[in-house]
Amino acid sequence: MSDPEVFVGLDVGKTEHHCVALNMIGDRLVDRPLPNDEAALRELFSQLASHGPVVLVVDQPASIGALPVAVAQDMGLATAYLPGLAMRRIADLHPGTAKTDARDAYVIADAARTLPHTLRSTDIAGPAMADLAVLMGYDDDLRDQVTAATNRIRNLLLSIHPALERALGAELAHPAILALMARYGGPSGLRKAGKARIDAVLKKKAPRLHAALTERIWTALGEQTVVVAGSSAVESILPKQAQALAGLLDQRVQIAAEVEKVLDDHPLARVLTSMPGVGVRTAARILVEIGDASSFPSAGHLAAYAGLAPVTRRSGSSIKGEHPARGGNKRLKNALFLSAFAALHDPESRAYYDRKRSQGKKHNAALICLARRRTDVIYAMLRDGTCYQPKTPAAA
């Protein structure tokens, strides 16, 4: 942003926002509620523009804060947002402990005036990135629903037949298992169907695993003869739960296809996916969270933002050392962590992971170290727009 003279803090809300505008010396130009309406937003921004270049800062750039940001950008005004954690810490520097919209709006505006380095960009590189953000948000919701539905089915099975729940284990969300449960339900339905029919259903969706799955299920069914109270109700619920989970998984597949279509038009998608362990969803998450990484001065700043940089704690002679960061962007950190885990098949990543393990680090700590190292590479790839280049072995 180019030397703003008016700092507008907006504490956004569903029906109305609270707006506080400060000039360069901290005098209040505006301090009042503002309807969440395009005409009202344009009128206020036009009035403030007469005092000099304006920067609009919000606490939520998406959802209920999307309209003010869009109106400001359409009028050619600079926009930014203040992350929630930074806002809460900055609020502690101001007198008083009240939590009101007016106070929050003032904190946002004053942070823009005195602490511009705490702000994050809201610039969206074209409508494709906006579509990508919406799709990834929906995929996150579906992922949570899949986890909840899977746990619900496992709990139901565990309550009536622990052996069957153990036998299915990690394959519970497999399409073949879900098709089997949707057709025959729980233990009693599977026993009535018989081993041959179970194998026939599994073979359609798991041609390589059907024999082993059938044997495992049939063995588990024979380990329990007693019928637990409530089994009939669970047997009636399981087919519905299996169908619901299968539907959620199908939706995730469809969303992944739409995300891939959007990524095809983004120049940096090919750059990111060239790195081992970075797939479509990880590349989309990185682009949604940091864009081209131009808002970060260095790879260290990006690692700190992702919560991968260790935090140094020193006090006197008794407290010394580095500890894992507890803050940062959780979504980005999770994506980079899982990407590092997926990259263990890559010889270079595996060698680095093994080296950290040999130094006494546990599995998760070694993966975090690998994710931190890969963050440097991702930053350089985004900065230069170049694809991943593995190291060539040195000549003997």
mmCIF file of C-alpha atoms in Angstrom:
data_model
loop_
_atom_site.group_PDB
_atom_site.id
_atom_site.type_symbol
_atom_site.label_atom_id
_atom_site.label_comp_id
_atom_site.label_asym_id
_atom_site.label_seq_id
_atom_site.Cartn_x
_atom_site.Cartn_y
_atom_site.Cartn_z
ATOM 1 C CA MET A 1 0.000 0.000 0.000
ATOM 2 C CA SER A 2 1.301 3.498 -0.904
ATOM 3 C CA ASP A 3 1.589 5.846 2.096
ATOM 4 C CA PRO A 4 -2.022 5.993 3.347
ATOM 5 C CA GLU A 5 -3.167 9.052 5.278
ATOM 6 C CA VAL A 6 -6.558 7.711 6.447
ATOM 7 C CA PHE A 7 -6.728 4.424 8.361
ATOM 8 C CA VAL A 8 -10.166 2.820 8.419
ATOM 9 C CA GLY A 9 -10.782 0.005 10.913
ATOM 10 C CA LEU A 10 -13.889 -2.060 10.362
ATOM 11 C CA ASP A 11 -15.193 -4.518 12.927
ATOM 12 C CA VAL A 12 -17.460 -6.460 10.589
ATOM 13 C CA GLY A 13 -20.881 -7.863 11.432
ATOM 14 C CA LYS A 14 -23.810 -9.551 9.699
ATOM 15 C CA THR A 15 -26.179 -6.577 9.426
ATOM 16 C CA GLU A 16 -23.874 -3.682 10.274
ATOM 17 C CA HIS A 17 -20.199 -2.960 10.869
ATOM 18 C CA HIS A 18 -18.595 -0.516 13.240
ATOM 19 C CA CYS A 19 -16.234 1.898 11.531
ATOM 20 C CA VAL A 20 -13.436 3.959 13.055
ATOM 21 C CA ALA A 21 -11.298 6.143 10.801
ATOM 22 C CA LEU A 22 -8.102 7.800 12.028
ATOM 23 C CA ASN A 23 -5.808 10.300 10.379
ATOM 24 C CA MET A 24 -2.010 10.167 10.551
ATOM 25 C CA ILE A 25 -1.821 11.762 14.007
ATOM 26 C CA GLY A 26 -4.552 9.566 15.478
ATOM 27 C CA ASP A 27 -7.532 11.935 15.393
ATOM 28 C CA ARG A 28 -10.875 10.238 14.823
ATOM 29 C CA LEU A 29 -12.543 11.177 11.568
ATOM 30 C CA VAL A 30 -15.387 8.652 11.883
ATOM 31 C CA ASP A 31 -16.639 6.535 14.763
ATOM 32 C CA ARG A 32 -20.086 5.072 14.110
ATOM 33 C CA PRO A 33 -22.012 1.983 12.992
ATOM 34 C CA LEU A 34 -22.128 1.353 9.251
ATOM 35 C CA PRO A 35 -24.821 -0.728 7.476
ATOM 36 C CA ASN A 36 -23.609 -3.746 5.530
ATOM 37 C CA ASP A 37 -24.833 -2.137 2.333
ATOM 38 C CA GLU A 38 -22.933 -1.209 -0.818
ATOM 39 C CA ALA A 39 -24.411 2.283 -1.125
ATOM 40 C CA ALA A 40 -23.578 3.178 2.477
ATOM 41 C CA LEU A 41 -20.063 1.787 2.134
ATOM 42 C CA ARG A 42 -19.400 3.744 -1.063
ATOM 43 C CA GLU A 43 -20.685 6.969 0.459
ATOM 44 C CA LEU A 44 -18.451 6.680 3.522
ATOM 45 C CA PHE A 45 -15.350 5.657 1.558
ATOM 46 C CA SER A 46 -15.867 8.605 -0.816
ATOM 47 C CA GLN A 47 -16.070 11.025 2.123
ATOM 48 C CA LEU A 48 -12.908 9.639 3.701
ATOM 49 C CA ALA A 49 -11.028 9.727 0.395
ATOM 50 C CA SER A 50 -11.273 13.521 0.484
ATOM 51 C CA HIS A 51 -8.839 13.491 3.442
ATOM 52 C CA GLY A 52 -6.158 11.597 1.526
ATOM 53 C CA PRO A 53 -5.232 8.042 0.474
ATOM 54 C CA VAL A 54 -7.338 5.504 2.378
ATOM 55 C CA VAL A 55 -6.522 2.019 3.585
ATOM 56 C CA LEU A 56 -9.371 -0.217 4.763
ATOM 57 C CA VAL A 57 -8.501 -2.846 7.358
ATOM 58 C CA VAL A 58 -10.961 -5.544 8.449
ATOM 59 C CA ASP A 59 -10.753 -8.378 10.941
ATOM 60 C CA GLN A 60 -12.414 -10.901 8.587
ATOM 61 C CA PRO A 61 -11.643 -10.532 4.872
ATOM 62 C CA ALA A 62 -14.029 -13.314 3.820
ATOM 63 C CA SER A 63 -17.626 -14.162 4.672
ATOM 64 C CA ILE A 64 -19.260 -11.138 6.334
ATOM 65 C CA GLY A 65 -16.255 -8.944 5.543
ATOM 66 C CA ALA A 66 -16.178 -9.721 1.828
ATOM 67 C CA LEU A 67 -18.523 -6.918 0.708
ATOM 68 C CA PRO A 68 -16.598 -4.006 2.308
ATOM 69 C CA VAL A 69 -13.340 -5.332 0.875
ATOM 70 C CA ALA A 70 -14.869 -5.762 -2.590
ATOM 71 C CA VAL A 71 -16.380 -2.248 -2.542
ATOM 72 C CA ALA A 72 -13.096 -0.681 -1.403
ATOM 73 C CA GLN A 73 -11.093 -2.513 -4.053
ATOM 74 C CA ASP A 74 -13.621 -1.519 -6.722
ATOM 75 C CA MET A 75 -13.090 2.117 -5.679
ATOM 76 C CA GLY A 76 -9.325 1.739 -5.951
ATOM 77 C CA LEU A 77 -8.649 1.847 -2.196
ATOM 78 C CA ALA A 78 -5.962 -0.190 -0.465
ATOM 79 C CA THR A 79 -7.248 -3.056 1.675
ATOM 80 C CA ALA A 80 -5.741 -5.327 4.324
ATOM 81 C CA TYR A 81 -6.808 -7.456 7.242
ATOM 82 C CA LEU A 82 -5.586 -7.879 10.787
ATOM 83 C CA PRO A 83 -5.364 -11.536 11.932
ATOM 84 C CA GLY A 84 -7.400 -12.362 15.008
ATOM 85 C CA LEU A 85 -4.478 -13.413 17.215
ATOM 86 C CA ALA A 86 -2.533 -10.247 16.397
ATOM 87 C CA MET A 87 -5.624 -8.161 17.077
ATOM 88 C CA ARG A 88 -6.145 -9.678 20.526
ATOM 89 C CA ARG A 89 -2.515 -9.097 21.473
ATOM 90 C CA ILE A 90 -2.602 -5.519 20.235
ATOM 91 C CA ALA A 91 -5.867 -4.929 22.126
ATOM 92 C CA ASP A 92 -4.050 -5.785 25.359
ATOM 93 C CA LEU A 93 -1.814 -2.750 24.755
ATOM 94 C CA HIS A 94 -4.795 -0.409 24.910
ATOM 95 C CA PRO A 95 -6.357 0.669 28.213
ATOM 96 C CA GLY A 96 -9.518 -1.003 29.367
ATOM 97 C CA THR A 97 -10.809 -4.554 29.194
ATOM 98 C CA ALA A 98 -14.184 -3.965 27.533
ATOM 99 C CA LYS A 99 -15.036 -6.042 24.456
ATOM 100 C CA THR A 100 -17.158 -3.869 22.163
ATOM 101 C CA ASP A 101 -17.410 -3.385 18.419
ATOM 102 C CA ALA A 102 -16.337 0.245 18.761
ATOM 103 C CA ARG A 103 -13.193 -0.662 20.717
ATOM 104 C CA ASP A 104 -12.296 -3.448 18.292
ATOM 105 C CA ALA A 105 -12.699 -1.123 15.312
ATOM 106 C CA TYR A 106 -10.434 1.442 16.990
ATOM 107 C CA VAL A 107 -7.806 -1.229 17.718
ATOM 108 C CA ILE A 108 -7.852 -2.286 14.050
ATOM 109 C CA ALA A 109 -7.505 1.296 12.795
ATOM 110 C CA ASP A 110 -4.749 2.151 15.278
ATOM 111 C CA ALA A 111 -2.846 -1.012 14.397
ATOM 112 C CA ALA A 112 -2.977 -0.020 10.732
ATOM 113 C CA ARG A 113 -1.625 3.419 11.662
ATOM 114 C CA THR A 114 1.143 2.403 14.086
ATOM 115 C CA LEU A 115 1.892 -1.279 13.368
ATOM 116 C CA PRO A 116 1.512 -1.775 9.597
ATOM 117 C CA HIS A 117 3.765 -4.855 9.665
ATOM 118 C CA THR A 118 0.994 -6.793 11.465
ATOM 119 C CA LEU A 119 -1.374 -6.468 8.502
ATOM 120 C CA ARG A 120 -1.936 -9.111 5.830
ATOM 121 C CA SER A 121 -2.855 -8.526 2.222
ATOM 122 C CA THR A 122 -6.409 -9.119 0.977
ATOM 123 C CA ASP A 123 -5.517 -8.819 -2.684
ATOM 124 C CA ILE A 124 -6.919 -11.723 -4.666
ATOM 125 C CA ALA A 125 -5.137 -12.628 -7.892
ATOM 126 C CA GLY A 126 -8.253 -12.870 -10.056
ATOM 127 C CA PRO A 127 -11.619 -14.581 -9.570
ATOM 128 C CA ALA A 128 -9.979 -18.008 -9.827
ATOM 129 C CA MET A 129 -8.394 -17.595 -6.389
ATOM 130 C CA ALA A 130 -11.722 -16.554 -4.906
ATOM 131 C CA ASP A 131 -13.328 -19.679 -6.368
ATOM 132 C CA LEU A 132 -10.458 -21.755 -4.998
ATOM 133 C CA ALA A 133 -10.920 -20.324 -1.502
ATOM 134 C CA VAL A 134 -14.642 -21.177 -1.541
ATOM 135 C CA LEU A 135 -14.015 -24.713 -2.799
ATOM 136 C CA MET A 136 -11.308 -25.364 -0.210
ATOM 137 C CA GLY A 137 -13.532 -24.051 2.570
ATOM 138 C CA TYR A 138 -16.295 -26.411 1.497
ATOM 139 C CA ASP A 139 -13.823 -29.298 1.270
ATOM 140 C CA ASP A 140 -12.698 -28.555 4.843
ATOM 141 C CA ASP A 141 -16.319 -28.816 5.998
ATOM 142 C CA LEU A 142 -16.749 -32.111 4.144
ATOM 143 C CA ARG A 143 -13.548 -33.471 5.678
ATOM 144 C CA ASP A 144 -14.832 -32.719 9.176
ATOM 145 C CA GLN A 145 -18.155 -34.369 8.367
ATOM 146 C CA VAL A 146 -16.371 -37.452 7.021
ATOM 147 C CA THR A 147 -14.362 -37.729 10.227
ATOM 148 C CA ALA A 148 -17.478 -37.368 12.364
ATOM 149 C CA ALA A 149 -19.438 -39.928 10.313
ATOM 150 C CA THR A 150 -16.556 -42.427 10.400
ATOM 151 C CA ASN A 151 -16.221 -42.099 14.169
ATOM 152 C CA ARG A 152 -19.971 -42.495 14.568
ATOM 153 C CA ILE A 153 -19.976 -45.788 12.650
ATOM 154 C CA ARG A 154 -16.990 -47.082 14.584
ATOM 155 C CA ASN A 155 -18.661 -46.240 17.891
ATOM 156 C CA LEU A 156 -21.841 -48.023 16.823
ATOM 157 C CA LEU A 157 -19.920 -51.142 15.844
ATOM 158 C CA LEU A 158 -17.832 -51.002 18.987
ATOM 159 C CA SER A 159 -20.945 -50.940 21.153
ATOM 160 C CA ILE A 160 -22.356 -54.196 19.713
ATOM 161 C CA HIS A 161 -19.437 -56.104 18.152
ATOM 162 C CA PRO A 162 -15.888 -55.008 19.091
ATOM 163 C CA ALA A 163 -14.274 -57.797 17.063
ATOM 164 C CA LEU A 164 -15.918 -56.604 13.834
ATOM 165 C CA GLU A 165 -14.885 -53.011 14.547
ATOM 166 C CA ARG A 166 -11.274 -54.140 15.017
ATOM 167 C CA ALA A 167 -11.403 -56.202 11.830
ATOM 168 C CA LEU A 168 -12.590 -53.309 9.701
ATOM 169 C CA GLY A 169 -10.229 -50.847 11.355
ATOM 170 C CA ALA A 170 -8.705 -48.295 8.989
ATOM 171 C CA GLU A 171 -10.640 -49.708 5.986
ATOM 172 C CA LEU A 172 -13.967 -48.631 7.451
ATOM 173 C CA ALA A 173 -14.284 -45.727 4.983
ATOM 174 C CA HIS A 174 -13.303 -47.894 1.994
ATOM 175 C CA PRO A 175 -16.032 -47.832 -0.711
ATOM 176 C CA ALA A 176 -16.245 -51.635 -0.621
ATOM 177 C CA ILE A 177 -16.868 -51.724 3.139
ATOM 178 C CA LEU A 178 -19.447 -48.953 2.912
ATOM 179 C CA ALA A 179 -21.256 -50.761 0.093
ATOM 180 C CA LEU A 180 -21.283 -53.938 2.180
ATOM 181 C CA MET A 181 -22.671 -52.181 5.264
ATOM 182 C CA ALA A 182 -25.245 -50.266 3.220
ATOM 183 C CA ARG A 183 -26.537 -53.568 1.878
ATOM 184 C CA TYR A 184 -26.351 -55.911 4.860
ATOM 185 C CA GLY A 185 -25.964 -53.596 7.878
ATOM 186 C CA GLY A 186 -24.184 -55.018 10.915
ATOM 187 C CA PRO A 187 -23.145 -58.414 12.306
ATOM 188 C CA SER A 188 -26.512 -60.218 12.044
ATOM 189 C CA GLY A 189 -27.083 -59.076 8.473
ATOM 190 C CA LEU A 190 -23.587 -60.140 7.464
ATOM 191 C CA ARG A 191 -24.033 -63.596 9.032
ATOM 192 C CA LYS A 192 -27.314 -64.120 7.172
ATOM 193 C CA ALA A 193 -25.717 -63.024 3.891
ATOM 194 C CA GLY A 194 -22.962 -65.618 4.200
ATOM 195 C CA LYS A 195 -19.319 -65.584 3.252
ATOM 196 C CA ALA A 196 -19.863 -65.981 -0.494
ATOM 197 C CA ARG A 197 -22.196 -62.979 -0.799
ATOM 198 C CA ILE A 198 -19.891 -60.846 1.336
ATOM 199 C CA ASP A 199 -17.002 -61.666 -0.987
ATOM 200 C CA ALA A 200 -19.107 -60.942 -4.075
ATOM 201 C CA VAL A 201 -20.031 -57.444 -2.836
ATOM 202 C CA LEU A 202 -16.458 -56.615 -1.799
ATOM 203 C CA LYS A 203 -14.997 -57.873 -5.077
ATOM 204 C CA LYS A 204 -16.804 -55.204 -7.114
ATOM 205 C CA LYS A 205 -15.063 -52.281 -5.376
ATOM 206 C CA ALA A 206 -11.956 -53.979 -3.974
ATOM 207 C CA PRO A 207 -10.738 -56.527 -6.560
ATOM 208 C CA ARG A 208 -7.333 -56.875 -4.905
ATOM 209 C CA LEU A 209 -8.369 -56.802 -1.253
ATOM 210 C CA HIS A 210 -11.697 -58.638 -1.341
ATOM 211 C CA ALA A 211 -10.369 -62.049 -0.327
ATOM 212 C CA ALA A 212 -8.393 -60.761 2.660
ATOM 213 C CA LEU A 213 -11.263 -58.479 3.762
ATOM 214 C CA THR A 214 -13.796 -61.292 3.495
ATOM 215 C CA GLU A 215 -11.672 -63.640 5.574
ATOM 216 C CA ARG A 216 -11.064 -60.967 8.191
ATOM 217 C CA ILE A 217 -14.759 -60.089 8.485
ATOM 218 C CA TRP A 218 -15.916 -63.694 8.622
ATOM 219 C CA THR A 219 -13.340 -64.558 11.291
ATOM 220 C CA ALA A 220 -14.429 -61.570 13.394
ATOM 221 C CA LEU A 221 -18.102 -62.590 13.114
ATOM 222 C CA GLY A 222 -17.244 -65.973 14.568
ATOM 223 C CA GLU A 223 -15.521 -64.490 17.607
ATOM 224 C CA GLN A 224 -18.769 -63.315 19.237
ATOM 225 C CA THR A 225 -21.972 -65.298 19.708
ATOM 226 C CA VAL A 226 -23.762 -63.203 22.317
ATOM 227 C CA VAL A 227 -26.143 -60.471 21.126
ATOM 228 C CA VAL A 228 -25.639 -57.172 22.918
ATOM 229 C CA ALA A 229 -28.686 -55.133 23.925
ATOM 230 C CA GLY A 230 -29.480 -52.450 21.375
ATOM 231 C CA SER A 231 -28.061 -54.426 18.454
ATOM 232 C CA SER A 232 -31.305 -54.299 16.468
ATOM 233 C CA ALA A 233 -31.386 -50.489 16.608
ATOM 234 C CA VAL A 234 -27.739 -50.259 15.602
ATOM 235 C CA GLU A 235 -28.348 -52.699 12.734
ATOM 236 C CA SER A 236 -31.089 -50.403 11.406
ATOM 237 C CA ILE A 237 -28.911 -47.288 11.689
ATOM 238 C CA LEU A 238 -25.689 -48.635 10.153
ATOM 239 C CA PRO A 239 -26.928 -48.820 6.514
ATOM 240 C CA LYS A 240 -28.087 -45.207 6.652
ATOM 241 C CA GLN A 241 -24.796 -44.059 8.182
ATOM 242 C CA ALA A 242 -22.812 -45.983 5.565
ATOM 243 C CA GLN A 243 -24.793 -44.394 2.742
ATOM 244 C CA ALA A 244 -24.325 -40.938 4.250
ATOM 245 C CA LEU A 245 -20.560 -41.443 4.572
ATOM 246 C CA ALA A 246 -20.325 -42.740 1.008
ATOM 247 C CA GLY A 247 -22.159 -39.623 -0.182
ATOM 248 C CA LEU A 248 -19.747 -37.344 1.674
ATOM 249 C CA LEU A 249 -16.743 -39.123 0.175
ATOM 250 C CA ASP A 250 -18.241 -38.787 -3.314
ATOM 251 C CA GLN A 251 -18.685 -35.062 -2.752
ATOM 252 C CA ARG A 252 -15.020 -34.743 -1.764
ATOM 253 C CA VAL A 253 -14.032 -36.462 -5.002
ATOM 254 C CA GLN A 254 -16.178 -34.023 -6.992
ATOM 255 C CA ILE A 255 -14.739 -31.023 -5.147
ATOM 256 C CA ALA A 256 -11.203 -32.284 -5.786
ATOM 257 C CA ALA A 257 -11.990 -32.430 -9.513
ATOM 258 C CA GLU A 258 -13.309 -28.849 -9.450
ATOM 259 C CA VAL A 259 -10.236 -27.681 -7.517
ATOM 260 C CA GLU A 260 -8.004 -29.318 -10.114
ATOM 261 C CA LYS A 261 -9.843 -27.484 -12.899
ATOM 262 C CA VAL A 262 -9.290 -24.147 -11.154
ATOM 263 C CA LEU A 263 -5.629 -24.948 -10.550
ATOM 264 C CA ASP A 264 -5.100 -25.692 -14.223
ATOM 265 C CA ASP A 265 -5.490 -21.952 -14.899
ATOM 266 C CA HIS A 266 -3.065 -20.859 -12.157
ATOM 267 C CA PRO A 267 0.580 -20.458 -13.214
ATOM 268 C CA LEU A 268 1.951 -21.446 -9.810
ATOM 269 C CA ALA A 269 -0.014 -24.699 -9.541
ATOM 270 C CA ARG A 270 2.425 -26.547 -11.796
ATOM 271 C CA VAL A 271 5.302 -25.110 -9.778
ATOM 272 C CA LEU A 272 3.941 -26.435 -6.481
ATOM 273 C CA THR A 273 2.818 -29.855 -7.683
ATOM 274 C CA SER A 274 6.283 -30.499 -9.124
ATOM 275 C CA MET A 275 7.527 -30.947 -5.554
ATOM 276 C CA PRO A 276 7.315 -34.467 -4.079
ATOM 277 C CA GLY A 277 4.513 -34.767 -1.559
ATOM 278 C CA VAL A 278 2.505 -31.786 -2.881
ATOM 279 C CA GLY A 279 -0.764 -32.853 -4.462
ATOM 280 C CA VAL A 280 -3.778 -30.957 -5.703
ATOM 281 C CA ARG A 281 -5.298 -30.272 -2.286
ATOM 282 C CA THR A 282 -1.974 -29.234 -0.725
ATOM 283 C CA ALA A 283 -1.151 -26.912 -3.625
ATOM 284 C CA ALA A 284 -4.611 -25.356 -3.403
ATOM 285 C CA ARG A 285 -4.268 -24.859 0.362
ATOM 286 C CA ILE A 286 -0.864 -23.172 -0.035
ATOM 287 C CA LEU A 287 -2.142 -20.831 -2.739
ATOM 288 C CA VAL A 288 -5.261 -19.935 -0.731
ATOM 289 C CA GLU A 289 -3.284 -19.192 2.435
ATOM 290 C CA ILE A 290 -0.199 -17.372 1.076
ATOM 291 C CA GLY A 291 -0.725 -16.765 -2.648
ATOM 292 C CA ASP A 292 2.637 -16.192 -4.320
ATOM 293 C CA ALA A 293 4.295 -15.572 -0.902
ATOM 294 C CA SER A 294 5.250 -12.037 -1.973
ATOM 295 C CA SER A 295 3.937 -10.627 1.325
ATOM 296 C CA PHE A 296 6.685 -12.459 3.251
ATOM 297 C CA PRO A 297 10.179 -10.896 3.236
ATOM 298 C CA SER A 298 11.917 -14.252 3.655
ATOM 299 C CA ALA A 299 11.387 -17.972 4.037
ATOM 300 C CA GLY A 300 11.848 -17.547 7.780
ATOM 301 C CA HIS A 301 8.882 -15.180 7.933
ATOM 302 C CA LEU A 302 6.774 -17.717 6.027
ATOM 303 C CA ALA A 303 7.843 -20.520 8.378
ATOM 304 C CA ALA A 304 6.954 -18.367 11.395
ATOM 305 C CA TYR A 305 3.549 -17.576 9.875
ATOM 306 C CA ALA A 306 2.937 -21.304 9.375
ATOM 307 C CA GLY A 307 3.992 -22.081 12.944
ATOM 308 C CA LEU A 308 6.950 -24.229 11.836
ATOM 309 C CA ALA A 309 9.788 -22.030 13.100
ATOM 310 C CA PRO A 310 10.981 -22.994 16.600
ATOM 311 C CA VAL A 311 10.542 -20.411 19.350
ATOM 312 C CA THR A 312 13.668 -19.504 21.338
ATOM 313 C CA ARG A 313 13.206 -19.074 25.081
ATOM 314 C CA ARG A 314 16.044 -17.699 27.172
ATOM 315 C CA SER A 315 15.921 -16.223 30.629
ATOM 316 C CA GLY A 316 18.979 -15.911 32.843
ATOM 317 C CA SER A 317 21.115 -19.001 33.078
ATOM 318 C CA SER A 318 18.413 -21.578 33.816
ATOM 319 C CA ILE A 319 16.006 -21.299 30.873
ATOM 320 C CA LYS A 320 17.624 -21.909 27.508
ATOM 321 C CA GLY A 321 16.461 -23.712 24.419
ATOM 322 C CA GLU A 322 14.075 -23.810 21.506
ATOM 323 C CA HIS A 323 10.519 -25.069 21.647
ATOM 324 C CA PRO A 324 7.870 -25.902 19.035
ATOM 325 C CA ALA A 325 5.666 -22.978 18.073
ATOM 326 C CA ARG A 326 2.076 -23.163 19.312
ATOM 327 C CA GLY A 327 0.666 -20.437 17.082
ATOM 328 C CA GLY A 328 0.704 -19.820 13.362
ATOM 329 C CA ASN A 329 -1.722 -20.594 10.577
ATOM 330 C CA LYS A 330 -3.092 -24.007 11.566
ATOM 331 C CA ARG A 331 -4.474 -24.869 8.127
ATOM 332 C CA LEU A 332 -1.190 -24.064 6.414
ATOM 333 C CA LYS A 333 0.835 -25.863 9.085
ATOM 334 C CA ASN A 334 -1.290 -28.984 8.768
ATOM 335 C CA ALA A 335 -0.958 -28.979 4.969
ATOM 336 C CA LEU A 336 2.835 -28.615 5.104
ATOM 337 C CA PHE A 337 3.116 -31.292 7.812
ATOM 338 C CA LEU A 338 1.054 -33.819 5.835
ATOM 339 C CA SER A 339 2.987 -32.912 2.697
ATOM 340 C CA ALA A 340 6.246 -33.700 4.488
ATOM 341 C CA PHE A 341 4.830 -37.066 5.575
ATOM 342 C CA ALA A 342 3.762 -37.841 1.991
ATOM 343 C CA ALA A 343 7.261 -36.913 0.753
ATOM 344 C CA LEU A 344 9.003 -39.656 2.738
ATOM 345 C CA HIS A 345 9.074 -41.770 -0.414
ATOM 346 C CA ASP A 346 11.403 -39.175 -1.942
ATOM 347 C CA PRO A 347 15.049 -40.234 -1.332
ATOM 348 C CA GLU A 348 16.237 -36.743 -0.440
ATOM 349 C CA SER A 349 13.386 -36.103 2.021
ATOM 350 C CA ARG A 350 13.768 -39.570 3.502
ATOM 351 C CA ALA A 351 17.488 -39.070 4.059
ATOM 352 C CA TYR A 352 16.848 -35.803 5.909
ATOM 353 C CA TYR A 353 14.100 -37.421 8.011
ATOM 354 C CA ASP A 354 16.358 -40.379 8.890
ATOM 355 C CA ARG A 355 19.147 -37.990 9.862
ATOM 356 C CA LYS A 356 16.842 -36.193 12.289
ATOM 357 C CA ARG A 357 15.672 -39.493 13.716
ATOM 358 C CA SER A 358 19.263 -40.577 14.260
ATOM 359 C CA GLN A 359 19.784 -37.362 16.240
ATOM 360 C CA GLY A 360 17.187 -38.580 18.749
ATOM 361 C CA LYS A 361 14.092 -36.743 17.478
ATOM 362 C CA LYS A 362 10.733 -38.490 17.553
ATOM 363 C CA HIS A 363 8.629 -39.091 14.467
ATOM 364 C CA ASN A 364 6.503 -35.920 14.656
ATOM 365 C CA ALA A 365 9.475 -33.717 15.564
ATOM 366 C CA ALA A 366 11.468 -35.064 12.613
ATOM 367 C CA LEU A 367 8.512 -34.412 10.299
ATOM 368 C CA ILE A 368 8.237 -30.831 11.546
ATOM 369 C CA CYS A 369 11.940 -30.340 10.837
ATOM 370 C CA LEU A 370 11.391 -31.721 7.334
ATOM 371 C CA ALA A 371 8.352 -29.472 6.806
ATOM 372 C CA ARG A 372 10.401 -26.460 7.929
ATOM 373 C CA ARG A 373 13.154 -27.315 5.455
ATOM 374 C CA ARG A 374 10.644 -27.829 2.639
ATOM 375 C CA THR A 375 9.120 -24.428 3.451
ATOM 376 C CA ASP A 376 12.396 -22.802 2.374
ATOM 377 C CA VAL A 377 12.199 -24.657 -0.929
ATOM 378 C CA ILE A 378 8.527 -23.783 -1.484
ATOM 379 C CA TYR A 379 9.253 -20.120 -0.783
ATOM 380 C CA ALA A 380 12.068 -20.087 -3.351
ATOM 381 C CA MET A 381 9.902 -21.881 -5.916
ATOM 382 C CA LEU A 382 7.062 -19.372 -5.511
ATOM 383 C CA ARG A 383 9.426 -16.394 -5.497
ATOM 384 C CA ASP A 384 11.227 -17.437 -8.679
ATOM 385 C CA GLY A 385 8.360 -19.258 -10.363
ATOM 386 C CA THR A 386 10.543 -22.312 -10.956
ATOM 387 C CA CYS A 387 9.649 -25.979 -10.590
ATOM 388 C CA TYR A 388 11.240 -28.296 -8.058
ATOM 389 C CA GLN A 389 14.753 -29.388 -8.929
ATOM 390 C CA PRO A 390 16.136 -32.348 -6.936
ATOM 391 C CA LYS A 391 19.761 -32.225 -5.922
ATOM 392 C CA THR A 392 22.088 -34.092 -8.216
ATOM 393 C CA PRO A 393 24.593 -36.412 -6.510
ATOM 394 C CA ALA A 394 28.067 -34.996 -6.288
ATOM 395 C CA ALA A 395 30.745 -36.516 -8.530
ATOM 396 C CA ALA A 396 33.036 -39.028 -6.910
#
